[in-house]
Amino acid sequence: MTGAVHPLRAVGLEFARTAPYRFQYRESLGAPPAIVFAAISAHPSTWTWFAGVEDGIYEGPGPAGVGTRRSVRIGGVKYRETILAWDEPRRWSYRVDETSAPLFAALLEDWVIEPDGDTATLAWTFAFEPLAETEAMFLGARELIGTTFHDAAVALDASLR
């Protein structure tokens, strides 16, 4: 990651339950869990269904899994992450270790794929501790973040059909 780097606190999977703020969203998808998991855990450059993702890589030799580092750029902001859960086909989670924008003290995203007959429900938890100077901004952004997730889920669902 080039430019100024802002480190975040390293958190574990429990942060999905214990974070000061947790925004949780759910969307039904028309594909089975294994297909949804494969799309979410695929190389980050394939995330054309998530608005703003400009590029991304899994770092190091494959295959990717727990402990793998991932670098992505979303809306011009760079993030470097560590995969914390790779439980195919049910759960994929990562924490953000550093970013080019000082927004969070800690951040974890938890993607849980629940079977629903032949299809799946995607549950996403955006767990975070904002920096003091960004707290008000994020508390007012629950709906915007939810809309972003909804739009991404709709685009993902369309890409899987």
Short mmCIF file of C-alpha atoms in Angstrom, two decimals:
data_model
loop_
_atom_site.label_atom_id
_atom_site.label_comp_id
_atom_site.label_asym_id
_atom_site.label_seq_id
_atom_site.Cartn_x
_atom_site.Cartn_y
_atom_site.Cartn_z
CA MET A 1 0.00 0.00 0.00
CA THR A 2 1.55 3.28 -1.05
CA GLY A 3 0.90 6.69 0.51
CA ALA A 4 -0.12 7.31 4.11
CA VAL A 5 -1.10 4.14 5.93
CA HIS A 6 -3.50 4.20 8.85
CA PRO A 7 -3.28 1.00 10.91
CA LEU A 8 -6.39 -0.42 12.56
CA ARG A 9 -6.54 -2.51 15.72
CA ALA A 10 -6.31 -6.23 15.02
CA VAL A 11 -9.58 -7.89 16.03
CA GLY A 12 -10.78 -11.48 15.92
CA LEU A 13 -14.04 -13.04 14.79
CA GLU A 14 -15.68 -12.23 18.13
CA PHE A 15 -15.68 -8.58 17.04
CA ALA A 16 -18.68 -9.44 14.83
CA ARG A 17 -20.60 -9.78 18.14
CA THR A 18 -18.73 -7.35 20.41
CA ALA A 19 -17.99 -4.32 18.23
CA PRO A 20 -19.32 -1.01 19.53
CA TYR A 21 -21.32 -0.72 16.30
CA ARG A 22 -22.74 -3.55 14.20
CA PHE A 23 -24.84 -2.91 11.13
CA GLN A 24 -26.53 -6.14 10.03
CA TYR A 25 -28.31 -6.75 6.75
CA ARG A 26 -29.88 -9.75 4.97
CA GLU A 27 -30.74 -10.44 1.35
CA SER A 28 -32.22 -13.48 -0.39
CA LEU A 29 -30.29 -14.77 -3.38
CA GLY A 30 -31.39 -17.19 -6.07
CA ALA A 31 -28.25 -19.36 -6.00
CA PRO A 32 -27.26 -22.16 -3.61
CA PRO A 33 -24.80 -21.43 -0.79
CA ALA A 34 -21.77 -23.02 -2.50
CA ILE A 35 -22.18 -20.77 -5.56
CA VAL A 36 -22.66 -17.65 -3.41
CA PHE A 37 -19.61 -18.51 -1.28
CA ALA A 38 -17.48 -19.09 -4.39
CA ALA A 39 -18.42 -15.67 -5.76
CA ILE A 40 -17.75 -13.84 -2.50
CA SER A 41 -14.45 -15.58 -1.78
CA ALA A 42 -13.24 -15.39 -5.40
CA HIS A 43 -10.30 -13.25 -6.40
CA PRO A 44 -11.16 -9.65 -5.41
CA SER A 45 -10.73 -8.46 -9.01
CA THR A 46 -13.96 -10.34 -9.81
CA TRP A 47 -16.03 -8.19 -7.45
CA THR A 48 -17.58 -6.25 -10.31
CA TRP A 49 -20.94 -6.70 -8.54
CA PHE A 50 -19.86 -4.49 -5.60
CA ALA A 51 -20.03 -0.80 -6.56
CA GLY A 52 -16.81 1.11 -6.19
CA VAL A 53 -14.41 -1.85 -6.16
CA GLU A 54 -11.68 -0.67 -8.50
CA ASP A 55 -9.14 -3.45 -8.07
CA GLY A 56 -7.97 -6.05 -5.63
CA ILE A 57 -5.66 -9.00 -5.08
CA TYR A 58 -5.05 -11.86 -2.73
CA GLU A 59 -1.45 -11.50 -1.62
CA GLY A 60 1.00 -14.38 -1.69
CA PRO A 61 0.77 -17.80 -3.25
CA GLY A 62 -2.60 -19.52 -3.36
CA PRO A 63 -4.83 -21.00 -2.43
CA ALA A 64 -6.44 -18.27 -0.37
CA GLY A 65 -7.81 -19.12 3.08
CA VAL A 66 -7.67 -18.12 6.73
CA GLY A 67 -4.69 -15.84 7.27
CA THR A 68 -4.45 -14.73 3.64
CA ARG A 69 -3.96 -11.02 3.12
CA ARG A 70 -6.20 -9.21 0.65
CA SER A 71 -5.69 -5.73 -0.78
CA VAL A 72 -8.54 -3.82 -2.41
CA ARG A 73 -9.26 -0.31 -3.57
CA ILE A 74 -12.83 0.95 -3.18
CA GLY A 75 -13.74 4.46 -4.23
CA GLY A 76 -10.08 5.45 -4.25
CA VAL A 77 -9.48 4.22 -0.69
CA LYS A 78 -7.01 1.36 -0.24
CA TYR A 79 -7.64 -1.39 2.31
CA ARG A 80 -5.38 -4.23 3.40
CA GLU A 81 -7.22 -7.06 5.11
CA THR A 82 -6.69 -10.45 6.73
CA ILE A 83 -9.11 -13.32 6.12
CA LEU A 84 -10.37 -14.60 9.49
CA ALA A 85 -12.98 -17.18 8.40
CA TRP A 86 -13.09 -19.31 5.27
CA ASP A 87 -15.76 -21.84 6.17
CA GLU A 88 -16.98 -22.99 2.77
CA PRO A 89 -19.87 -22.69 1.95
CA ARG A 90 -21.20 -20.87 5.03
CA ARG A 91 -18.95 -18.06 6.29
CA TRP A 92 -16.28 -15.71 4.95
CA SER A 93 -14.93 -12.93 7.16
CA TYR A 94 -12.08 -10.48 7.23
CA ARG A 95 -10.74 -7.63 9.31
CA VAL A 96 -9.18 -4.49 7.91
CA ASP A 97 -5.57 -4.10 9.07
CA GLU A 98 -4.71 -0.81 7.41
CA THR A 99 -6.24 1.75 5.10
CA SER A 100 -5.28 4.88 3.20
CA ALA A 101 -8.13 6.82 4.88
CA PRO A 102 -8.34 7.43 8.64
CA LEU A 103 -11.93 6.33 9.31
CA PHE A 104 -11.90 3.42 11.76
CA ALA A 105 -10.10 2.21 14.86
CA ALA A 106 -11.25 -1.35 13.97
CA LEU A 107 -13.37 -2.91 11.21
CA LEU A 108 -14.55 -6.43 10.44
CA GLU A 109 -16.92 -7.71 7.79
CA ASP A 110 -18.68 -11.02 8.35
CA TRP A 111 -20.46 -12.67 5.40
CA VAL A 112 -22.69 -15.60 6.40
CA ILE A 113 -24.48 -17.66 3.76
CA GLU A 114 -27.56 -19.47 5.08
CA PRO A 115 -29.21 -22.24 3.07
CA ASP A 116 -32.83 -21.63 2.14
CA GLY A 117 -33.94 -24.68 0.17
CA ASP A 118 -32.12 -24.55 -3.17
CA THR A 119 -31.18 -20.90 -2.64
CA ALA A 120 -29.42 -18.84 0.02
CA THR A 121 -29.82 -15.87 2.29
CA LEU A 122 -26.76 -13.66 2.60
CA ALA A 123 -26.31 -12.06 6.01
CA TRP A 124 -23.70 -9.32 6.25
CA THR A 125 -22.39 -7.77 9.44
CA PHE A 126 -20.41 -4.54 9.20
CA ALA A 127 -18.79 -4.42 12.64
CA PHE A 128 -16.74 -1.37 13.50
CA GLU A 129 -15.31 1.07 15.95
CA PRO A 130 -15.05 4.47 14.25
CA LEU A 131 -12.44 7.04 15.09
CA ALA A 132 -13.85 9.74 17.36
CA GLU A 133 -13.86 12.24 14.50
CA THR A 134 -15.82 9.93 12.16
CA GLU A 135 -18.32 8.47 14.65
CA ALA A 136 -21.20 10.85 13.87
CA MET A 137 -20.70 10.33 10.12
CA PHE A 138 -20.94 6.54 10.42
CA LEU A 139 -23.87 6.56 12.82
CA GLY A 140 -25.77 8.56 10.23
CA ALA A 141 -24.74 6.20 7.44
CA ARG A 142 -26.59 3.00 8.46
CA GLU A 143 -29.14 3.41 5.66
CA LEU A 144 -26.52 4.30 3.04
CA ILE A 145 -24.36 1.31 3.99
CA GLY A 146 -27.48 -0.88 3.88
CA THR A 147 -28.36 0.43 0.42
CA THR A 148 -24.82 -0.29 -0.74
CA PHE A 149 -25.12 -3.87 0.53
CA HIS A 150 -28.60 -4.30 -1.00
CA ASP A 151 -27.38 -3.05 -4.40
CA ALA A 152 -24.32 -5.32 -4.21
CA ALA A 153 -26.50 -8.33 -3.33
CA VAL A 154 -28.87 -7.61 -6.22
CA ALA A 155 -25.93 -7.31 -8.63
CA LEU A 156 -24.31 -10.46 -7.21
CA ASP A 157 -27.58 -12.36 -7.56
CA ALA A 158 -27.92 -11.24 -11.19
CA SER A 159 -24.33 -12.28 -11.94
CA LEU A 160 -25.00 -15.78 -10.59
CA ARG A 161 -27.99 -16.50 -12.84
#
